[in-house]
PDB file of C-alpha atoms in Angstrom:
ATOM      1  CA  UNK A1008       3.403  31.615  12.687  1.00 51.00           C
ATOM      2  CA  UNK A1009       6.791  32.765  12.035  1.00 60.00           C
ATOM      3  CA  UNK A1010       7.722  31.047  15.624  1.00 63.00           C
ATOM      4  CA  UNK A1011       6.728  27.678  14.740  1.00 62.00           C
ATOM      5  CA  UNK A1012       8.156  27.542  11.087  1.00 65.00           C
ATOM      6  CA  UNK A1013      11.660  28.160  12.699  1.00 66.00           C
ATOM      7  CA  UNK A1014      11.046  25.664  14.894  1.00 65.00           C
ATOM      8  CA  UNK A1015      10.326  22.887  11.986  1.00 68.00           C
ATOM      9  CA  UNK A1016      12.939  24.626  10.777  1.00 73.00           C
ATOM     10  CA  UNK A1017      15.521  24.759  13.045  1.00 80.00           C
ATOM     11  CA  UNK A1018      18.657  22.497  12.400  1.00 83.00           C
ATOM     12  CA  UNK A1019      18.105  19.763  14.594  1.00 88.00           C
ATOM     13  CA  UNK A1020      14.648  18.876  13.948  1.00 88.00           C
ATOM     14  CA  UNK A1021      15.302  19.309   9.744  1.00 89.00           C
ATOM     15  CA  UNK A1022      15.505  15.509   8.955  1.00 91.00           C
ATOM     16  CA  UNK A1023      12.139  15.175  10.706  1.00 91.00           C
ATOM     17  CA  UNK A1024      10.774  18.091   9.020  1.00 91.00           C
ATOM     18  CA  UNK A1025      12.235  16.909   5.806  1.00 92.00           C
ATOM     19  CA  UNK A1026      10.394  12.868   6.663  1.00 92.00           C
ATOM     20  CA  UNK A1027       6.991  15.355   7.774  1.00 90.00           C
ATOM     21  CA  UNK A1028       7.332  16.875   4.176  1.00 91.00           C
ATOM     22  CA  UNK A1029       8.324  13.993   1.656  1.00 91.00           C
ATOM     23  CA  UNK A1030       4.738  12.451   2.962  1.00 90.00           C
ATOM     24  CA  UNK A1031       2.891  15.500   1.572  1.00 90.00           C
ATOM     25  CA  UNK A1032       5.272  15.266  -1.189  1.00 89.00           C
ATOM     26  CA  UNK A1033       3.780  10.885  -1.917  1.00 84.00           C
ATOM     27  CA  UNK A1034       0.499  11.281  -0.684  1.00 81.00           C
ATOM     28  CA  UNK A1035       0.119  14.204  -3.334  1.00 84.00           C
ATOM     29  CA  UNK A1036       1.584  12.357  -6.083  1.00 79.00           C
ATOM     30  CA  UNK A1037      -0.706   9.306  -5.330  1.00 74.00           C
ATOM     31  CA  UNK A1038      -3.533  10.395  -5.538  1.00 75.00           C
ATOM     32  CA  UNK A1039      -2.951  13.050  -8.902  1.00 77.00           C
ATOM     33  CA  UNK A1040      -1.810   9.577 -10.101  1.00 68.00           C
ATOM     34  CA  UNK A1041      -5.493   7.801  -8.869  1.00 65.00           C
ATOM     35  CA  UNK A1042      -6.901  10.842 -10.632  1.00 67.00           C
ATOM     36  CA  UNK A1043      -5.695  10.224 -14.320  1.00 60.00           C
ATOM     37  CA  UNK A1044      -6.083   6.384 -14.158  1.00 55.00           C
ATOM     38  CA  UNK A1045      -2.349   5.214 -12.091  1.00 54.00           C
ATOM     39  CA  UNK A1046      -1.717   4.506  -8.663  1.00 57.00           C
ATOM     40  CA  UNK A1047       1.496   5.223  -7.400  1.00 59.00           C
ATOM     41  CA  UNK A1048       0.612   2.296  -4.379  1.00 58.00           C
ATOM     42  CA  UNK A1049       0.052  -0.103  -7.768  1.00 56.00           C
ATOM     43  CA  UNK A1050       3.600  -0.024  -8.762  1.00 54.00           C
ATOM     44  CA  UNK A1051       5.322  -0.384  -5.500  1.00 56.00           C
ATOM     45  CA  UNK A1052       3.006  -1.872  -3.509  1.00 50.00           C
ATOM     46  CA  UNK A1053       3.592  -5.324  -5.337  1.00 47.00           C
ATOM     47  CA  UNK A1054       6.479  -5.149  -6.453  1.00 46.00           C
ATOM     48  CA  UNK A1055       8.155  -6.801  -3.575  1.00 49.00           C
ATOM     49  CA  UNK A1056       7.189 -10.109  -1.954  1.00 49.00           C
ATOM     50  CA  UNK A1057       7.359  -9.691   1.667  1.00 50.00           C
ATOM     51  CA  UNK A1058       6.142 -13.730   2.312  1.00 49.00           C
ATOM     52  CA  UNK A1059       9.065 -15.122   1.430  1.00 48.00           C
ATOM     53  CA  UNK A1060      12.329 -15.435   2.238  1.00 48.00           C
ATOM     54  CA  UNK A1061      15.064 -13.533   0.066  1.00 50.00           C
ATOM     55  CA  UNK A1062      18.339 -12.869  -1.047  1.00 54.00           C
ATOM     56  CA  UNK A1063      18.689  -9.102  -0.795  1.00 58.00           C
ATOM     57  CA  UNK A1064      19.689  -8.201   2.912  1.00 62.00           C
ATOM     58  CA  UNK A1065      17.229  -5.275   2.570  1.00 61.00           C
ATOM     59  CA  UNK A1066      14.142  -6.781   1.396  1.00 62.00           C
ATOM     60  CA  UNK A1067      14.987  -9.170   4.125  1.00 66.00           C
ATOM     61  CA  UNK A1068      15.338  -6.504   6.335  1.00 70.00           C
ATOM     62  CA  UNK A1069      12.101  -4.582   5.516  1.00 70.00           C
ATOM     63  CA  UNK A1070      10.091  -7.977   5.465  1.00 69.00           C
ATOM     64  CA  UNK A1071      11.117  -8.425   9.096  1.00 69.00           C
ATOM     65  CA  UNK A1072      10.205  -4.885   9.874  1.00 76.00           C
ATOM     66  CA  UNK A1073       6.730  -4.931   7.702  1.00 71.00           C
ATOM     67  CA  UNK A1074       5.442  -7.803   9.375  1.00 62.00           C
ATOM     68  CA  UNK A1075       2.090  -7.088   7.918  1.00 60.00           C
ATOM     69  CA  UNK A1076       3.533  -7.110   4.627  1.00 66.00           C
ATOM     70  CA  UNK A1077       1.436  -4.399   3.873  1.00 72.00           C
ATOM     71  CA  UNK A1078       1.638  -2.667  -0.087  1.00 74.00           C
ATOM     72  CA  UNK A1079       5.450  -0.943   0.025  1.00 76.00           C
ATOM     73  CA  UNK A1080       4.095   2.673  -0.597  1.00 79.00           C
ATOM     74  CA  UNK A1081       2.120   2.843   2.844  1.00 81.00           C
ATOM     75  CA  UNK A1082       4.938   0.300   4.484  1.00 82.00           C
ATOM     76  CA  UNK A1083       7.125   3.700   3.055  1.00 86.00           C
ATOM     77  CA  UNK A1084       4.737   6.558   3.972  1.00 88.00           C
ATOM     78  CA  UNK A1085       4.421   4.752   8.171  1.00 90.00           C
ATOM     79  CA  UNK A1086       8.750   4.510   8.390  1.00 91.00           C
ATOM     80  CA  UNK A1087       8.384   8.310   7.660  1.00 92.00           C
ATOM     81  CA  UNK A1088       5.739   9.078  10.046  1.00 93.00           C
ATOM     82  CA  UNK A1089       6.896   7.366  12.650  1.00 93.00           C
ATOM     83  CA  UNK A1090      10.359   9.013  11.704  1.00 94.00           C
ATOM     84  CA  UNK A1091       9.134  12.479  11.833  1.00 93.00           C
ATOM     85  CA  UNK A1092       6.774  11.984  15.057  1.00 93.00           C
ATOM     86  CA  UNK A1093       9.059  10.106  17.795  1.00 94.00           C
ATOM     87  CA  UNK A1094      11.996  12.934  16.391  1.00 92.00           C
ATOM     88  CA  UNK A1095      10.177  15.802  17.878  1.00 92.00           C
ATOM     89  CA  UNK A1096       9.000  14.001  20.397  1.00 93.00           C
ATOM     90  CA  UNK A1097      12.686  13.291  21.377  1.00 93.00           C
ATOM     91  CA  UNK A1098      13.592  16.606  20.694  1.00 92.00           C
ATOM     92  CA  UNK A1099      10.728  18.432  22.405  1.00 90.00           C
ATOM     93  CA  UNK A1100      11.997  16.720  25.574  1.00 93.00           C
ATOM     94  CA  UNK A1101      15.841  16.764  25.093  1.00 92.00           C
ATOM     95  CA  UNK A1102      14.521  20.866  25.173  1.00 88.00           C
ATOM     96  CA  UNK A1103      12.722  20.859  28.826  1.00 91.00           C
ATOM     97  CA  UNK A1104      15.354  17.842  30.554  1.00 91.00           C
ATOM     98  CA  UNK A1105      19.333  20.385  28.987  1.00 87.00           C
ATOM     99  CA  UNK A1106      18.806  21.291  25.280  1.00 86.00           C
ATOM    100  CA  UNK A1107      17.957  20.116  22.021  1.00 87.00           C
ATOM    101  CA  UNK A1108      19.958  16.820  20.797  1.00 91.00           C
ATOM    102  CA  UNK A1109      22.147  16.788  17.872  1.00 91.00           C
ATOM    103  CA  UNK A1110      20.062  16.283  14.847  1.00 90.00           C
ATOM    104  CA  UNK A1111      22.387  12.807  14.263  1.00 93.00           C
ATOM    105  CA  UNK A1112      21.959  11.809  17.326  1.00 93.00           C
ATOM    106  CA  UNK A1113      18.309  12.519  18.057  1.00 92.00           C
ATOM    107  CA  UNK A1114      17.539  10.681  14.417  1.00 93.00           C
ATOM    108  CA  UNK A1115      19.322   7.134  15.491  1.00 94.00           C
ATOM    109  CA  UNK A1116      16.733   7.480  18.417  1.00 93.00           C
ATOM    110  CA  UNK A1117      13.989   8.132  16.235  1.00 93.00           C
ATOM    111  CA  UNK A1118      15.060   5.626  13.689  1.00 92.00           C
ATOM    112  CA  UNK A1119      15.658   2.644  16.994  1.00 93.00           C
ATOM    113  CA  UNK A1120      11.614   3.937  18.318  1.00 93.00           C
ATOM    114  CA  UNK A1121      10.212   3.730  15.225  1.00 91.00           C
ATOM    115  CA  UNK A1122      11.340   0.462  13.833  1.00 90.00           C
ATOM    116  CA  UNK A1123       9.028  -1.708  16.639  1.00 89.00           C
ATOM    117  CA  UNK A1124       6.761   1.230  16.471  1.00 90.00           C
ATOM    118  CA  UNK A1125       5.648   0.458  12.806  1.00 88.00           C
ATOM    119  CA  UNK A1126       6.397  -3.412  13.099  1.00 86.00           C
ATOM    120  CA  UNK A1127       3.642  -3.404  14.999  1.00 87.00           C
ATOM    121  CA  UNK A1128       1.536  -0.560  13.234  1.00 86.00           C
ATOM    122  CA  UNK A1129       2.239  -3.170   9.752  1.00 82.00           C
ATOM    123  CA  UNK A1130       0.774  -5.788  11.322  1.00 79.00           C
ATOM    124  CA  UNK A1131      -2.645  -4.120  12.712  1.00 82.00           C
ATOM    125  CA  UNK A1132      -3.351  -2.397   9.694  1.00 78.00           C
ATOM    126  CA  UNK A1133      -2.526  -5.360   7.462  1.00 72.00           C
ATOM    127  CA  UNK A1134      -5.789  -6.945   9.157  1.00 73.00           C
ATOM    128  CA  UNK A1135      -8.185  -4.886   8.476  1.00 72.00           C
ATOM    129  CA  UNK A1136      -6.699  -3.164   4.196  1.00 65.00           C
ATOM    130  CA  UNK A1137      -7.730  -5.417   1.157  1.00 57.00           C
ATOM    131  CA  UNK A1138      -4.719  -7.106  -0.129  1.00 53.00           C
ATOM    132  CA  UNK A1139      -4.239  -6.706  -4.055  1.00 48.00           C
ATOM    133  CA  UNK A1140      -2.068 -10.040  -3.787  1.00 46.00           C
ATOM    134  CA  UNK A1141      -1.882 -13.008  -1.020  1.00 42.00           C
ATOM    135  CA  UNK A1142       1.834 -14.041  -0.417  1.00 44.00           C
ATOM    136  CA  UNK A1143       0.242 -17.965  -0.322  1.00 47.00           C
ATOM    137  CA  UNK A1144      -0.860 -17.234  -4.389  1.00 55.00           C
ATOM    138  CA  UNK A1145       0.157 -15.581  -7.067  1.00 66.00           C
ATOM    139  CA  UNK A1146      -1.340 -12.818  -8.929  1.00 71.00           C
ATOM    140  CA  UNK A1147      -0.771 -15.540 -11.944  1.00 75.00           C
ATOM    141  CA  UNK A1148      -2.885 -18.058 -10.065  1.00 81.00           C
ATOM    142  CA  UNK A1149      -6.014 -15.246  -9.731  1.00 87.00           C
ATOM    143  CA  UNK A1150      -6.621 -15.773 -14.180  1.00 89.00           C
ATOM    144  CA  UNK A1151      -9.519 -17.736 -14.778  1.00 89.00           C
ATOM    145  CA  UNK A1152     -10.758 -17.025 -11.582  1.00 90.00           C
ATOM    146  CA  UNK A1153     -14.255 -15.093 -11.728  1.00 92.00           C
ATOM    147  CA  UNK A1154     -14.569 -11.782  -9.637  1.00 92.00           C
ATOM    148  CA  UNK A1155     -17.216  -9.117  -9.480  1.00 92.00           C
ATOM    149  CA  UNK A1156     -16.749  -5.528 -10.779  1.00 92.00           C
ATOM    150  CA  UNK A1157     -17.057  -3.607  -7.400  1.00 91.00           C
ATOM    151  CA  UNK A1158     -15.164   0.101  -8.428  1.00 88.00           C
ATOM    152  CA  UNK A1159     -16.348   0.381 -12.387  1.00 82.00           C
ATOM    153  CA  UNK A1160     -17.144   0.821 -15.407  1.00 89.00           C
ATOM    154  CA  UNK A1161     -13.858  -1.560 -16.978  1.00 92.00           C
ATOM    155  CA  UNK A1162     -13.615  -0.382 -19.801  1.00 91.00           C
ATOM    156  CA  UNK A1163     -10.100   0.480 -22.372  1.00 90.00           C
ATOM    157  CA  UNK A1164      -9.170   3.536 -19.762  1.00 89.00           C
ATOM    158  CA  UNK A1165      -8.462   3.545 -16.353  1.00 88.00           C
ATOM    159  CA  UNK A1166      -8.531   0.091 -14.598  1.00 89.00           C
ATOM    160  CA  UNK A1167     -11.393  -0.554 -11.895  1.00 90.00           C
ATOM    161  CA  UNK A1168     -11.405  -2.987  -9.085  1.00 91.00           C
ATOM    162  CA  UNK A1169     -12.504  -6.365  -8.936  1.00 91.00           C
ATOM    163  CA  UNK A1170     -12.694  -8.446  -6.141  1.00 90.00           C
ATOM    164  CA  UNK A1171     -12.013 -12.638  -6.332  1.00 90.00           C
ATOM    165  CA  UNK A1172     -11.806 -15.391  -4.199  1.00 86.00           C
ATOM    166  CA  UNK A1173      -8.589 -17.491  -4.575  1.00 82.00           C
ATOM    167  CA  UNK A1174      -8.900 -21.383  -4.811  1.00 79.00           C
ATOM    168  CA  UNK A1175      -8.661 -21.083  -1.110  1.00 74.00           C
ATOM    169  CA  UNK A1176     -10.936 -18.662  -0.496  1.00 77.00           C
ATOM    170  CA  UNK A1177      -9.371 -15.034   0.241  1.00 78.00           C
ATOM    171  CA  UNK A1178     -10.714 -12.500  -1.798  1.00 82.00           C
ATOM    172  CA  UNK A1179      -8.587 -10.045  -3.358  1.00 84.00           C
ATOM    173  CA  UNK A1180      -9.269  -6.552  -4.876  1.00 85.00           C
ATOM    174  CA  UNK A1181      -7.225  -6.442  -8.015  1.00 88.00           C
ATOM    175  CA  UNK A1182      -6.886  -3.137 -11.063  1.00 89.00           C
ATOM    176  CA  UNK A1183      -8.795  -4.253 -13.799  1.00 92.00           C
ATOM    177  CA  UNK A1184      -9.720  -3.387 -17.714  1.00 92.00           C
ATOM    178  CA  UNK A1185     -12.147  -4.845 -20.221  1.00 93.00           C
ATOM    179  CA  UNK A1186     -11.348  -6.847 -23.182  1.00 92.00           C
ATOM    180  CA  UNK A1187     -10.480  -4.790 -26.083  1.00 91.00           C
ATOM    181  CA  UNK A1188     -13.402  -6.700 -27.940  1.00 87.00           C
ATOM    182  CA  UNK A1189     -15.618  -6.032 -24.914  1.00 89.00           C
ATOM    183  CA  UNK A1190     -17.650  -3.364 -24.130  1.00 90.00           C
ATOM    184  CA  UNK A1191     -17.457  -1.173 -20.602  1.00 92.00           C
ATOM    185  CA  UNK A1192     -18.273  -3.580 -17.886  1.00 92.00           C
ATOM    186  CA  UNK A1193     -19.754  -1.150 -15.096  1.00 92.00           C
ATOM    187  CA  UNK A1194     -20.245  -1.828 -11.533  1.00 89.00           C
ATOM    188  CA  UNK A1195     -21.904  -5.464 -10.213  1.00 90.00           C
ATOM    189  CA  UNK A1196     -21.130  -7.165 -13.024  1.00 91.00           C
ATOM    190  CA  UNK A1197     -19.896 -10.987 -13.115  1.00 92.00           C
ATOM    191  CA  UNK A1198     -16.514 -11.012 -15.224  1.00 93.00           C
ATOM    192  CA  UNK A1199     -13.414 -13.498 -15.830  1.00 93.00           C
ATOM    193  CA  UNK A1200     -10.333 -12.573 -15.376  1.00 93.00           C
ATOM    194  CA  UNK A1201      -8.851 -13.764 -18.881  1.00 92.00           C
ATOM    195  CA  UNK A1202      -5.275 -12.516 -18.765  1.00 91.00           C
ATOM    196  CA  UNK A1203      -2.605 -10.126 -16.919  1.00 86.00           C
ATOM    197  CA  UNK A1204      -0.229  -7.005 -17.592  1.00 81.00           C
ATOM    198  CA  UNK A1205       1.718  -6.730 -14.117  1.00 76.00           C
ATOM    199  CA  UNK A1206      -0.640  -6.658 -11.469  1.00 77.00           C
ATOM    200  CA  UNK A1207      -3.316  -5.578 -14.254  1.00 87.00           C
ATOM    201  CA  UNK A1208      -5.646  -8.199 -14.900  1.00 92.00           C
ATOM    202  CA  UNK A1209      -7.567  -8.377 -18.377  1.00 93.00           C
ATOM    203  CA  UNK A1210     -11.513  -9.178 -17.891  1.00 93.00           C
ATOM    204  CA  UNK A1211     -14.885 -10.319 -20.441  1.00 93.00           C
ATOM    205  CA  UNK A1212     -18.704 -10.583 -18.805  1.00 91.00           C
ATOM    206  CA  UNK A1213     -18.700 -14.136 -17.340  1.00 88.00           C
ATOM    207  CA  UNK A1214     -21.079 -16.904 -18.948  1.00 83.00           C
ATOM    208  CA  UNK A1215     -23.192 -17.463 -16.597  1.00 74.00           C
ATOM    209  CA  UNK A1216     -22.503 -21.494 -16.278  1.00 65.00           C
ATOM    210  CA  UNK A1217     -19.588 -20.033 -14.528  1.00 64.00           C
ATOM    211  CA  UNK A1218     -21.148 -17.474 -12.163  1.00 61.00           C
ATOM    212  CA  UNK A1219     -21.032 -18.547  -8.151  1.00 60.00           C
ATOM    213  CA  UNK A1220     -24.168 -18.739  -6.628  1.00 56.00           C
ATOM    214  CA  UNK A1221     -24.706 -15.896  -4.103  1.00 50.00           C
ATOM    215  CA  UNK A1222     -24.084 -17.463  -1.208  1.00 45.00           C
ATOM    216  CA  UNK A1223     -20.233 -17.689  -2.167  1.00 48.00           C
ATOM    217  CA  UNK A1224     -19.936 -13.847  -3.267  1.00 47.00           C
ATOM    218  CA  UNK A1225     -21.958 -12.597   0.121  1.00 46.00           C
ATOM    219  CA  UNK A1226     -19.630 -15.058   1.979  1.00 47.00           C
TER     220      UNK A1226
END
């Protein structure tokens, strides 16, 4: 155990060990924040629009790397993970050939390898995870749409999740709470999104005439 710890904390691999530790720290914060009804990914993941050009060069660079437009928190974890893994691999290979590289040289190599790896991975992940926001429509366009409570009940406390389709038929999974005058809305309830504050929507029970047909929901 001590040998492994010495290997991980050696100066030539310290940047990659720090990156791995940051993954654990950020993941722990996300789990804790979700338990108290918040979400770090909610606060970070929808603050940057990766789908449109920006005057900010950093955002444009992130947009190019994060080709799938995954939430910012997931993108950061991917970047840290790729940097850490490739860095350790570079140093292990270097040890077998001649000896470990300087930490700066290994870090540069890890960044060069990580960028195309993260770009490919983000595109693959984006195809299989639901998104809080589409870049074809803004969150504001979902106000007035009818959806179904998929994680609930919705009340005036911690937000739940609502599945709602936009005008193009694309389905989104958004955070929502019940309106102040509303009773709790259990899972499976059809709700009308009447307002939003940031990335959280305010929902009320949908009237029967607003509910879409069952065939529309299943699709």
